[in-house]
Coordinates of C-alpha atoms and ligand atoms in Angstrom, one line a residue:
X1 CA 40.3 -12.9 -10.8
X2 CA 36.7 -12.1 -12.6
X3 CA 35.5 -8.9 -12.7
X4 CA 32.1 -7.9 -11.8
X5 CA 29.9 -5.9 -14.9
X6 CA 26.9 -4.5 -13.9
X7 CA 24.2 -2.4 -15.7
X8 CA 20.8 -1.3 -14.9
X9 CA 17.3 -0.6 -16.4
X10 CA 15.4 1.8 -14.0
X11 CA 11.5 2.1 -14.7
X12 CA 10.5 5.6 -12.7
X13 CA 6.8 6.5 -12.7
X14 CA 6.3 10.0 -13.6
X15 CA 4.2 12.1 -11.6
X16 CA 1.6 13.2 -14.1
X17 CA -2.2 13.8 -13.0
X18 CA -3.5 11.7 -16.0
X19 CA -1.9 9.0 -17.9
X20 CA 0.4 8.9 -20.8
X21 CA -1.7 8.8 -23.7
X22 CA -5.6 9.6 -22.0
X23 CA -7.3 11.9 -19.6
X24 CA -7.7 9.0 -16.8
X25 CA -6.6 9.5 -13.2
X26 CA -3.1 8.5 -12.4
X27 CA -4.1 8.0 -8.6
X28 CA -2.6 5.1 -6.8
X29 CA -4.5 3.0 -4.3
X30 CA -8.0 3.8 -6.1
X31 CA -10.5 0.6 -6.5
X32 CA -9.6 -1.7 -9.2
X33 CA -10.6 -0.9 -12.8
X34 CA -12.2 2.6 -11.9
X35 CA -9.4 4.9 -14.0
X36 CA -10.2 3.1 -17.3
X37 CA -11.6 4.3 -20.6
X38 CA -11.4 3.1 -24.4
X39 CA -7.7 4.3 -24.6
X40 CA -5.7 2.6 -21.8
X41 CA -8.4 -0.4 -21.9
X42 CA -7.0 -1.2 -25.8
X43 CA -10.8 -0.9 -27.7
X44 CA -10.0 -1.2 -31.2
X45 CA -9.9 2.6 -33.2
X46 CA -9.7 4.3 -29.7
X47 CA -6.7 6.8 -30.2
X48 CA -3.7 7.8 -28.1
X49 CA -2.8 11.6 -27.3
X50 CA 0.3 12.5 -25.6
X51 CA 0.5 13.9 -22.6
X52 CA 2.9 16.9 -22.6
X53 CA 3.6 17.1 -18.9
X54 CA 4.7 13.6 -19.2
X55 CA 7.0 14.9 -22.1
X56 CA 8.3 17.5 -19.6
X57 CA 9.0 15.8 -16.9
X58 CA 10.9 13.0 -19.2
X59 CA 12.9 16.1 -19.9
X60 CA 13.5 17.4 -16.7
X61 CA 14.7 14.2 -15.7
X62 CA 17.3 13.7 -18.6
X63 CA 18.4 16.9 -18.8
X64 CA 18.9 16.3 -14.7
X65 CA 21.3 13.0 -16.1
X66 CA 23.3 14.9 -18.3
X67 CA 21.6 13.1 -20.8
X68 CA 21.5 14.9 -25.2
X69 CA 17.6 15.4 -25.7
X70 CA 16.8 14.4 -29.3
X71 CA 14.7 16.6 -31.4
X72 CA 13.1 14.5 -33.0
X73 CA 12.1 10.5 -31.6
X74 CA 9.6 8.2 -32.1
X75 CA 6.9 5.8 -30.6
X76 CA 6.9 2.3 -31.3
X77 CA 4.7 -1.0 -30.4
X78 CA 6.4 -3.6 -28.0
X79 CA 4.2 -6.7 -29.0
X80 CA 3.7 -9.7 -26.7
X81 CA 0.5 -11.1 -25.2
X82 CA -0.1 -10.9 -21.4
X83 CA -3.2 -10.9 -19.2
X84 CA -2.5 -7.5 -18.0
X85 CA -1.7 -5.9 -21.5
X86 CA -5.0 -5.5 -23.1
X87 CA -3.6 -4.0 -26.3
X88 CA -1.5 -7.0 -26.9
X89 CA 1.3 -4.1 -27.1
X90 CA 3.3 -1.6 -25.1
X91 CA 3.7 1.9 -26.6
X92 CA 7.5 2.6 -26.1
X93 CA 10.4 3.5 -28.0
X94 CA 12.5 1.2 -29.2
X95 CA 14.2 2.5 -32.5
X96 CA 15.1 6.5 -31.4
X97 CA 14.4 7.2 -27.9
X98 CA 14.1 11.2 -26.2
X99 CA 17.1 11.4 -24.8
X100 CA 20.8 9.4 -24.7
X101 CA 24.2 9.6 -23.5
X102 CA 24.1 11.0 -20.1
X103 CA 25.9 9.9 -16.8
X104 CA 25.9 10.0 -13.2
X105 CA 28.9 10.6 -11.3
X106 CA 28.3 8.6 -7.8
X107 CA 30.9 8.2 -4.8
X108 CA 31.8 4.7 -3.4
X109 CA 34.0 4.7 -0.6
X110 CA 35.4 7.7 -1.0
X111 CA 36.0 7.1 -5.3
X112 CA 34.4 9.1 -7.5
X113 CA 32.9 7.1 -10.2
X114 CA 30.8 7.9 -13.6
X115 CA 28.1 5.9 -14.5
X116 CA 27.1 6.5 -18.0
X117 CA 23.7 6.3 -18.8
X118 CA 22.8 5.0 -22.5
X119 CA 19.2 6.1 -23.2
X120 CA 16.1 7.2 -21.6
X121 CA 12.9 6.5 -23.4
X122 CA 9.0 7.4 -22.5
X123 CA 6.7 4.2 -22.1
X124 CA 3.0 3.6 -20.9
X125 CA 3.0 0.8 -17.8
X126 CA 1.0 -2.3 -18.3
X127 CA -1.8 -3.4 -16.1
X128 CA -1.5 -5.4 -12.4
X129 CA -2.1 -9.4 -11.9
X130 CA -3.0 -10.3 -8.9
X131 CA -2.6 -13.7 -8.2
X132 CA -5.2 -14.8 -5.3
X133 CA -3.1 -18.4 -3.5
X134 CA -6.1 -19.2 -2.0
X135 CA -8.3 -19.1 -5.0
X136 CA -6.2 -20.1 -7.3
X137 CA -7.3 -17.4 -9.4
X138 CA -6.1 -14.2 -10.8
X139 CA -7.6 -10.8 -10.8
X140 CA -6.2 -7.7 -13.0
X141 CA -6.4 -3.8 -12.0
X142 CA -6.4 -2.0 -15.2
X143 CA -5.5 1.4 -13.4
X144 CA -1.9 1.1 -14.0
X145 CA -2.4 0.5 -17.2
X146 CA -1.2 3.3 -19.7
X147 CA 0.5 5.2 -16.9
X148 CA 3.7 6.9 -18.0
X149 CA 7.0 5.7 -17.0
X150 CA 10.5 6.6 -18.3
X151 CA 13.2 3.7 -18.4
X152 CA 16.5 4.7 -18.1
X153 CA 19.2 2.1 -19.1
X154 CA 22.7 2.3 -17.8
X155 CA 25.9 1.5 -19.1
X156 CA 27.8 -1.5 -18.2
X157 CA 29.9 0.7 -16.0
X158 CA 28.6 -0.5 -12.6
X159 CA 31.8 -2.5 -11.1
X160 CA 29.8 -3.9 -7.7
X161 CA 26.4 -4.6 -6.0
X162 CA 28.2 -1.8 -3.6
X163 CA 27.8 0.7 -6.5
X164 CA 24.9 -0.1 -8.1
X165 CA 22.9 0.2 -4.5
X166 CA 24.3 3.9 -4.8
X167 CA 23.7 4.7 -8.5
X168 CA 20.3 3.7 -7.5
X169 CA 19.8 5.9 -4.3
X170 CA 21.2 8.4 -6.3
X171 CA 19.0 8.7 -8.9
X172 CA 16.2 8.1 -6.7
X173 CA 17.3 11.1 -5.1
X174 CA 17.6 13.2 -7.6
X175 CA 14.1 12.4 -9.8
X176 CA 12.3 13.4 -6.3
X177 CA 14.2 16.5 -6.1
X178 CA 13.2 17.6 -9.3
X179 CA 9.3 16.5 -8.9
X180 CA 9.3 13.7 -11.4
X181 CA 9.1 10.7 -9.3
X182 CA 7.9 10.0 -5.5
X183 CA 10.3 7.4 -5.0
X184 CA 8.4 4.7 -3.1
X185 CA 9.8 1.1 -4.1
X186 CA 7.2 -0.6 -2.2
X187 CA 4.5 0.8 -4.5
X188 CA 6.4 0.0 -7.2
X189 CA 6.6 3.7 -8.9
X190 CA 10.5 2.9 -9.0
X191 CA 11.9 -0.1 -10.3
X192 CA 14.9 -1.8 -11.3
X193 CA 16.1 -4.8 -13.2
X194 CA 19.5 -5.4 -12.7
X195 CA 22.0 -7.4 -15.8
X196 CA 25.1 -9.0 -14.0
X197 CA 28.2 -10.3 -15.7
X198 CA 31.6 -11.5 -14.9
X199 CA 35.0 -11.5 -16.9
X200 CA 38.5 -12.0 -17.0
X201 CA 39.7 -8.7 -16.9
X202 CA 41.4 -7.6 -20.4
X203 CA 38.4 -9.9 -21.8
X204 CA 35.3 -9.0 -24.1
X205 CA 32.3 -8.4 -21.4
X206 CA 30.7 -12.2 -20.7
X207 CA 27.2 -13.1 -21.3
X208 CA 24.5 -11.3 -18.4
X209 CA 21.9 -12.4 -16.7
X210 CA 19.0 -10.4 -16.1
X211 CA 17.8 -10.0 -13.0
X212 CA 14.0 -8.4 -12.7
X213 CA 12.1 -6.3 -10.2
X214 CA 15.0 -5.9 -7.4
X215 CA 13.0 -3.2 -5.3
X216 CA 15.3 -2.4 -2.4
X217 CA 18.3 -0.7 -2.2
X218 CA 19.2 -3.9 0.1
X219 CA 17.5 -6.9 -2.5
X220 CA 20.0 -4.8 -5.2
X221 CA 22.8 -6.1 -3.5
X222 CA 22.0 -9.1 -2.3
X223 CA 20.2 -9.9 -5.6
X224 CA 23.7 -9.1 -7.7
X225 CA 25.8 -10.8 -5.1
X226 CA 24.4 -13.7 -4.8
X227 CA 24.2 -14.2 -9.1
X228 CA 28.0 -13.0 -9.1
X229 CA 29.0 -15.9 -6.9
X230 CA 26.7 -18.2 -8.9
X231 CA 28.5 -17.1 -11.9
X232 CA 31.7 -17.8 -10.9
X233 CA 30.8 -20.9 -9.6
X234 CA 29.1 -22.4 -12.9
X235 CA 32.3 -21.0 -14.5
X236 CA 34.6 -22.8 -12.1
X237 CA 33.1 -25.9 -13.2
X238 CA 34.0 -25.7 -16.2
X239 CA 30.0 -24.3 -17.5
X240 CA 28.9 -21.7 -19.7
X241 CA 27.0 -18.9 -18.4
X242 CA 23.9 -18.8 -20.7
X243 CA 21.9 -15.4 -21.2
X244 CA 18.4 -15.7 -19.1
X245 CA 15.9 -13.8 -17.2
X246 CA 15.5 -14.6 -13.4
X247 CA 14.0 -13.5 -10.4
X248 CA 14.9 -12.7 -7.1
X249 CA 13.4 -14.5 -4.2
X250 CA 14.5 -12.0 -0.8
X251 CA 13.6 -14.9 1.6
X252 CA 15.8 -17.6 0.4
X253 CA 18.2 -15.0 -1.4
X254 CA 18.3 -16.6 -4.5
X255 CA 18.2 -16.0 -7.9
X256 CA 15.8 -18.1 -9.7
X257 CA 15.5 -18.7 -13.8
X258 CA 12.1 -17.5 -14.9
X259 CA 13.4 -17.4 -19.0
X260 CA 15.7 -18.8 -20.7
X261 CA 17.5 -17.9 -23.9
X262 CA 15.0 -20.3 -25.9
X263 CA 12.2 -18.9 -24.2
X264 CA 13.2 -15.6 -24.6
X265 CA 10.6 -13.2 -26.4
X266 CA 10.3 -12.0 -29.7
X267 CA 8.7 -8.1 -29.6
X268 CA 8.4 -7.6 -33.1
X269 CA 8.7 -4.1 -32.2
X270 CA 7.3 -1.6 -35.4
X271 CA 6.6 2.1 -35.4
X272 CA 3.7 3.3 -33.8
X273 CA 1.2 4.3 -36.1
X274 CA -1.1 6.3 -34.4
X275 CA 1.5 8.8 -32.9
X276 CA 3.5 11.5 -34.9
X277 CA 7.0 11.5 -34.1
X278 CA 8.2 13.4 -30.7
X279 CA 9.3 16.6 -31.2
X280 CA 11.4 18.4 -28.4
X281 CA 12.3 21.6 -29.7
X282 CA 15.0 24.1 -27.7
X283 CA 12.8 26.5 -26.4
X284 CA 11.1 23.7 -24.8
X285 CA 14.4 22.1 -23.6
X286 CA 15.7 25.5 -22.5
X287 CA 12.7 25.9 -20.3
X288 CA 12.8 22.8 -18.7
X289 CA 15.9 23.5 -17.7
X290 CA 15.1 26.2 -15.8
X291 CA 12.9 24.4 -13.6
X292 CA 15.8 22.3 -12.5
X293 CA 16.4 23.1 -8.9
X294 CA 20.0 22.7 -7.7
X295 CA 21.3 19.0 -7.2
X296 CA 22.0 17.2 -4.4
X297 CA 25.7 16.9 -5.6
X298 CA 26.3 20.8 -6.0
X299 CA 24.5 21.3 -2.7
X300 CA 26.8 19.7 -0.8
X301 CA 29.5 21.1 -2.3
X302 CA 27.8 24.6 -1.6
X303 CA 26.6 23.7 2.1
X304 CA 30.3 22.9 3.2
X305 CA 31.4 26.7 1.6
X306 CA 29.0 28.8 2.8
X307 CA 28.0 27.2 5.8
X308 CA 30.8 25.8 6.5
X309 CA 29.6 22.2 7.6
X310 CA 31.3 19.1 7.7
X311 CA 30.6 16.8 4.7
X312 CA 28.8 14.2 6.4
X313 CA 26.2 16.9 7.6
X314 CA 26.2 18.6 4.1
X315 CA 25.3 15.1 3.0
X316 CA 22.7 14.5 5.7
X317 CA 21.3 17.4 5.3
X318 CA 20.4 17.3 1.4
X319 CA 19.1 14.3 1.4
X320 CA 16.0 15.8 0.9
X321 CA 15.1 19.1 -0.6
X322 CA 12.6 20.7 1.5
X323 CA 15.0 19.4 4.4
X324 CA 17.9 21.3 3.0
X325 CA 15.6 24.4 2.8
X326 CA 14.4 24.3 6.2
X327 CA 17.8 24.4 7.4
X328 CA 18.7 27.1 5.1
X329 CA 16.1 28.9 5.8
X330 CA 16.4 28.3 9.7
X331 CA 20.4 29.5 9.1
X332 CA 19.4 32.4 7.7
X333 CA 17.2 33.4 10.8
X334 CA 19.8 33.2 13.5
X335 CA 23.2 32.6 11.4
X336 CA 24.4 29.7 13.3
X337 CA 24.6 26.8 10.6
X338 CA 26.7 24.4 12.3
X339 CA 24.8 24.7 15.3
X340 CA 21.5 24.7 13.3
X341 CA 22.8 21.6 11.4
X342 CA 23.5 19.3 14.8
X343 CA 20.3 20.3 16.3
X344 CA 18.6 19.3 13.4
X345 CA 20.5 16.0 12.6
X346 CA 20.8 15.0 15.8
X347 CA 17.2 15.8 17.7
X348 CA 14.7 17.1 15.1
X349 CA 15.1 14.3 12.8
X350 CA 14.2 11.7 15.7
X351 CA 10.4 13.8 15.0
X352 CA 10.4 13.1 11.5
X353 CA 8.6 9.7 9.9
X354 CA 10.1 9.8 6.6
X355 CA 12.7 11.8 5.7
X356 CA 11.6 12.4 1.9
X357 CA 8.6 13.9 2.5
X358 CA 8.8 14.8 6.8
X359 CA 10.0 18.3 5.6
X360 CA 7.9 19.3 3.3
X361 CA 5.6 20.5 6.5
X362 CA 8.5 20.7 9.0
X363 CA 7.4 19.5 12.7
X364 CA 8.2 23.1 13.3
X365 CA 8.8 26.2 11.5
X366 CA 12.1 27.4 10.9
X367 CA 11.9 31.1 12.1
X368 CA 10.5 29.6 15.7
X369 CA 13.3 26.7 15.4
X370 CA 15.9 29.0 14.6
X371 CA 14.9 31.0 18.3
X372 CA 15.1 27.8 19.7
X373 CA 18.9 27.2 18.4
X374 CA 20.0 30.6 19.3
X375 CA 18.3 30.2 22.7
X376 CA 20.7 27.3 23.3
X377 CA 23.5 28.9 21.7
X378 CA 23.2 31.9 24.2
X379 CA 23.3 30.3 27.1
X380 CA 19.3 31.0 27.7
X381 CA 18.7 27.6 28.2
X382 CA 21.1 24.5 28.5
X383 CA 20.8 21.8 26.4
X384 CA 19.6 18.9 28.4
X385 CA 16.5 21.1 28.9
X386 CA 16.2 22.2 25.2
X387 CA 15.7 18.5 24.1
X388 CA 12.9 18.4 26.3
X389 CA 11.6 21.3 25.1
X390 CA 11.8 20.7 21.6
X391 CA 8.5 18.2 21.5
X392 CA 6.8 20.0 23.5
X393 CA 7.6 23.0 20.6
X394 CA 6.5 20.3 17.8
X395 CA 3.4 18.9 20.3
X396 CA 1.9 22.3 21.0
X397 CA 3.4 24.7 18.5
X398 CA 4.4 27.2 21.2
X399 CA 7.5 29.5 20.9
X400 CA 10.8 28.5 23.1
X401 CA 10.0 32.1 25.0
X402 CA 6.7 31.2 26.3
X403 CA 7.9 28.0 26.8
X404 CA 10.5 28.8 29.0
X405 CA 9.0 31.3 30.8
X406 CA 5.7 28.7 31.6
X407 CA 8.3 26.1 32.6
X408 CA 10.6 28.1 34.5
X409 CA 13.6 26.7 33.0
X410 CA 15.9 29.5 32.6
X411 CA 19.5 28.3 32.6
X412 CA 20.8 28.9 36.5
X413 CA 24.5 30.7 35.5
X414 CA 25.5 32.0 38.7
X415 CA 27.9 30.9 40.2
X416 CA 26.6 31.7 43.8
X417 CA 23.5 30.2 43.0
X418 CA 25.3 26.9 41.3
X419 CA 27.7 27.1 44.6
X420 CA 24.9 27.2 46.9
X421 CA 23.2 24.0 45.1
X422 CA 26.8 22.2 45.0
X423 CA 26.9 23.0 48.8
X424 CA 23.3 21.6 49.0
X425 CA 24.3 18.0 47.6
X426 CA 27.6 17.6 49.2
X427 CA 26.1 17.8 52.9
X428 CA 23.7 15.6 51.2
X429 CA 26.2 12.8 50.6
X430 CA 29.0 12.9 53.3
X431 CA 29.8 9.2 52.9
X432 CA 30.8 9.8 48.6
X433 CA 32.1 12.8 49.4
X434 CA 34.3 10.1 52.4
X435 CA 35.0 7.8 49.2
X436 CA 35.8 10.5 46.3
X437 CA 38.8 12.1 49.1
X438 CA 39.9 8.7 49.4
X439 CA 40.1 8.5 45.6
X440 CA 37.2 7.0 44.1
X441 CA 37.6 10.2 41.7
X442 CA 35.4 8.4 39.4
X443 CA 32.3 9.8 41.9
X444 CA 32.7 13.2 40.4
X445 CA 30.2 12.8 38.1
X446 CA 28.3 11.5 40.4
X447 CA 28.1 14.7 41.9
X448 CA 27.7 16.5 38.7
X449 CA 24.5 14.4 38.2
X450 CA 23.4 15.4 41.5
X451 CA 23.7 18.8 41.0
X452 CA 21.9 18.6 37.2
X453 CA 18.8 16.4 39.0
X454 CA 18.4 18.9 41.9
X455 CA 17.7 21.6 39.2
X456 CA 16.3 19.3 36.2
X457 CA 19.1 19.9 33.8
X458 CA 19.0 23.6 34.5
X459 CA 22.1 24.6 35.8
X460 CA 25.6 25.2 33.4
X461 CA 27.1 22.0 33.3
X462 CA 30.1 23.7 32.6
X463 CA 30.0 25.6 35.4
X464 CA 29.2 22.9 37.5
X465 CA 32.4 21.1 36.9
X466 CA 34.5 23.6 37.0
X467 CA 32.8 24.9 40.5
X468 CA 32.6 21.3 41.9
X469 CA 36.4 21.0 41.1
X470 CA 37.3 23.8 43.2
X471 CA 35.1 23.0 46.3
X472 CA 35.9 19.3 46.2
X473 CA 40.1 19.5 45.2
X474 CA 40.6 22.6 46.3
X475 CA 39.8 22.5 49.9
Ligands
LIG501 P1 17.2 -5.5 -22.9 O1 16.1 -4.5 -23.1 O2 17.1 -6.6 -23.8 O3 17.5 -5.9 -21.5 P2 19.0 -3.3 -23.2 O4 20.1 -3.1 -24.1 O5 17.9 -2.4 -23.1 O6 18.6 -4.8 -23.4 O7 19.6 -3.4 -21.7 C1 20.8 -3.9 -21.5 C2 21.2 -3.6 -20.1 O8 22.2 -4.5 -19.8 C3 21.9 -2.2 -20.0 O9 21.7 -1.7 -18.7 C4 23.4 -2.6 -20.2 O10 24.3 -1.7 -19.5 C5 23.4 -4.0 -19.6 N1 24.5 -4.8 -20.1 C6 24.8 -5.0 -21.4 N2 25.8 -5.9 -21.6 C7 26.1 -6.3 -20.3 C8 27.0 -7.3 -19.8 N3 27.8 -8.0 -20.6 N4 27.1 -7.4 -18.5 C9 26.2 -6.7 -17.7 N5 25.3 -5.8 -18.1 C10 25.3 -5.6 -19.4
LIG502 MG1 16.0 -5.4 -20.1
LIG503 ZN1 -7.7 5.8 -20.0

């Protein structure tokens, strides 16, 4: 029986204006080699100054992980020569990073587990290739260049792909809830290399592999699976697993070598010269944590209190911060949370593109959503006709009242009225009505539905059942 070890080096772009060490524009998507100068382009004598908000947000985001924030660090030089490098080194730190020692408790099936994380440290990015196939040739965008990242390096405590797909969506979740990071795998401003190992269980850790670029919370997985099972099988045969640096292909699902031990790089790394040492002092770390909103772990554990929700909705619910603020604030309109909490799970959401950033201008307000909900809750209105009311709320940004009112879709209550439509269907339908007394009691609904078409969702289903019960059994 091996066991799987798992650890993980996140890089998470931080969400600075200008770069880490110059006053060029972060922007993405911009036209190639446009948000350059002397700095981030490598001239020779041209001089880096930190950016401080970088510095903060760094902070933010491992005071966020528990992490201990050192006074004092330093910058070093990560040497090696590549195309889109242009300083033939990276400024990172190597030697004494920011911050160390922090964790992340996650929850896999049910377990608790902590991740510990060993060190964050500040870097500048390097500069994009891209390769033209039909060409042949290669192009390189310097805008990326000198943009900062942080890198945060996990333990080996990750015990399965299962887990590290969650540490990840964790902490994706968490740097965009404190404003440090947007998130976005596709565009690459969160990435993840992933080192794999297996062992006996008792047994010193075994030699990893490391995996690069794994940008999906799906390729994660796959990406660790399929090396585990590759593991085990070169160590079934009798083979030595040998420390190298692969790449994951997601079509074929495989793992491929892209450097072996032999080839592996030497960085030289050596102090930065042209940078004083980092100093964080406690004011500054004090601050920072200030600005730390509450996490999605605590507001869970808060929603199910207060509001008493279930913990799948408390869950669904803060999976993004401006989405667990429009629900709060839409509870604290009309005081109906679990109510609020369905509506919004189950109907609103289907209005929303992409649940990170979809509430940050909700498709409607809460104060007008929260009339809606109690609308509904009163009986005003019954529910079929409320989700067909709600996009025509989101479409044309008119309140439920008018709404109604226009549409004439009051909910019909009375149980003359609801009689006097029941009446209506059954001399409608004499030969179900011939079928359901001579027990096909399965046609009940089929009167129910009648009754809910002939007034377009409008009358009390409850009601309607209970009424159609009498007249049909009860006779
Ligand atoms: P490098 O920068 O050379 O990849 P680091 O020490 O920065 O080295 O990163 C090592 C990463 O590999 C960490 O996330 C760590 O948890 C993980 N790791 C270390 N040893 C093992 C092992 N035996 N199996 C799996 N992961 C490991
Ligand atoms: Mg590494
Ligand atoms: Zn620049």
């Amino acid at each position: 029986m091996y066991k799987s070890v798992i650890g993980l080096e996140i890089h998470a772009q931080l969400l600075t204006k200008t770069k880490l060490f110059c006053s060029c524009s972060t922007e993405y998507g911009d036209s190639p080699n446009t948000n350059v100068c002397p700095v981030c382009l490598g001239y020779p004598g041209a001089l880096p100054v930190l950016n401080r908000k970088a510095v903060r947000m760094a902070v933010k985001a491992a005071l966020a992980l528990n992490c201990e924030i050192a006074e004092t660090s330093f910058f070093d030089r990560k040497n090696y020569f590549y195309p889109d490098l242009p300083k033939g080194y990276q400024i990172t730190q190597f030697y004494k990073p920011f911050a160390t020692n922090g964790y992340l408790i996650i929850e896999v099936n049910g377990e608790k587990r902590k991740i510990g994380i060993e060190r964050i440290h500040i870097e500048e990015d390097a500069g994009k290739s891209i390769h033209d196939s039909k060409t042949g040739k290669t192009k390189i965008d310097f805008n990326r260049t000198g943009i900062p990242l942080i890198e945060i390096v996990t333990k080996p405590d990750i015990e399965s792909a299962e887990e590290a797909s969650e540490f990840l969506k964790n902490l994706r979740q968490i740097l965009i809830y404190i404003g440090v990071n947007d998130g976005n795998l596709e565009e690459g401003s969160l990435r993840c290399d992933a080192n794999v190992s297996i062992h006996e269980p008792e047994t010193p850790l075994g030699t990893r592999v490391e995996i690069k670029n794994v940008n999906s919370f799906k390729f994660v997985q796959k990406a660790i699976n399929y090396e585990i099972k590759s593991q085990k099988e070169i160590i079934g045969s009798g083979k030595k697993i040998e420390y190298e640096t692969k790449l994951y292909d997601s079509k074929q699902n495989k793992t491929f070598t892209m450097r072996t031990k032999e080839e592996m790089l030497d960085y030289r790394y050596f102090p930065e010269p042209d940078l004083l040492a980092l100093k964080i002092d406690k004011k500054t770390v004090d601050e920072v944590k200030e600005e730390i909103p509450e996490l999605p772990s605590d507001k869970i554990k808060r929603f199910m209190e207060e509001y008493e929700l279930s913990k799948k909705d408390a869950v669904s619910l803060t999976v993004s911060k401006y989405l667990a603020d429009f629900f709060e604030e839409v509870s604290s309109y009309n005081k109906i949370p679990i109510k609020n909490a369905n509506w919004i799970l189950s109907e609103l959401l289907r209005y929303v593109k992409d649940i990170d950033t979809g509430f940050i201008n909700p498709p409607v307000k809460a104060k007008p959503f929260a009339e809606f909900v109690k609308k509904v809750d009163d009986g005003e209105i019954t529910g079929l006709v409320a989700k067909e009311l709600l996009p025509e709320m989101i479409k044309t940004g008119k309140e439920i009242e008018v709404l109604i009112k226009q549409k004439g879709v009051e909910k019909i209550d009375s149980d003359d009225k609801i009689k006097e439509l029941i009446s209506g269907v059954l001399s409608e339908n004499q030969k179900e009505i011939d079928r359901y007394k001579a027990g096909e009691k399965k046609l009940f609904g089929f009167f129910v539905g009648q009754v809910m078409k002939k007034t377009k969702g409008r009358a009390n289903p409850q009601k309607v059942n209970l009424l159609l019960k009498e007249i049909l059994d009860g006779k």
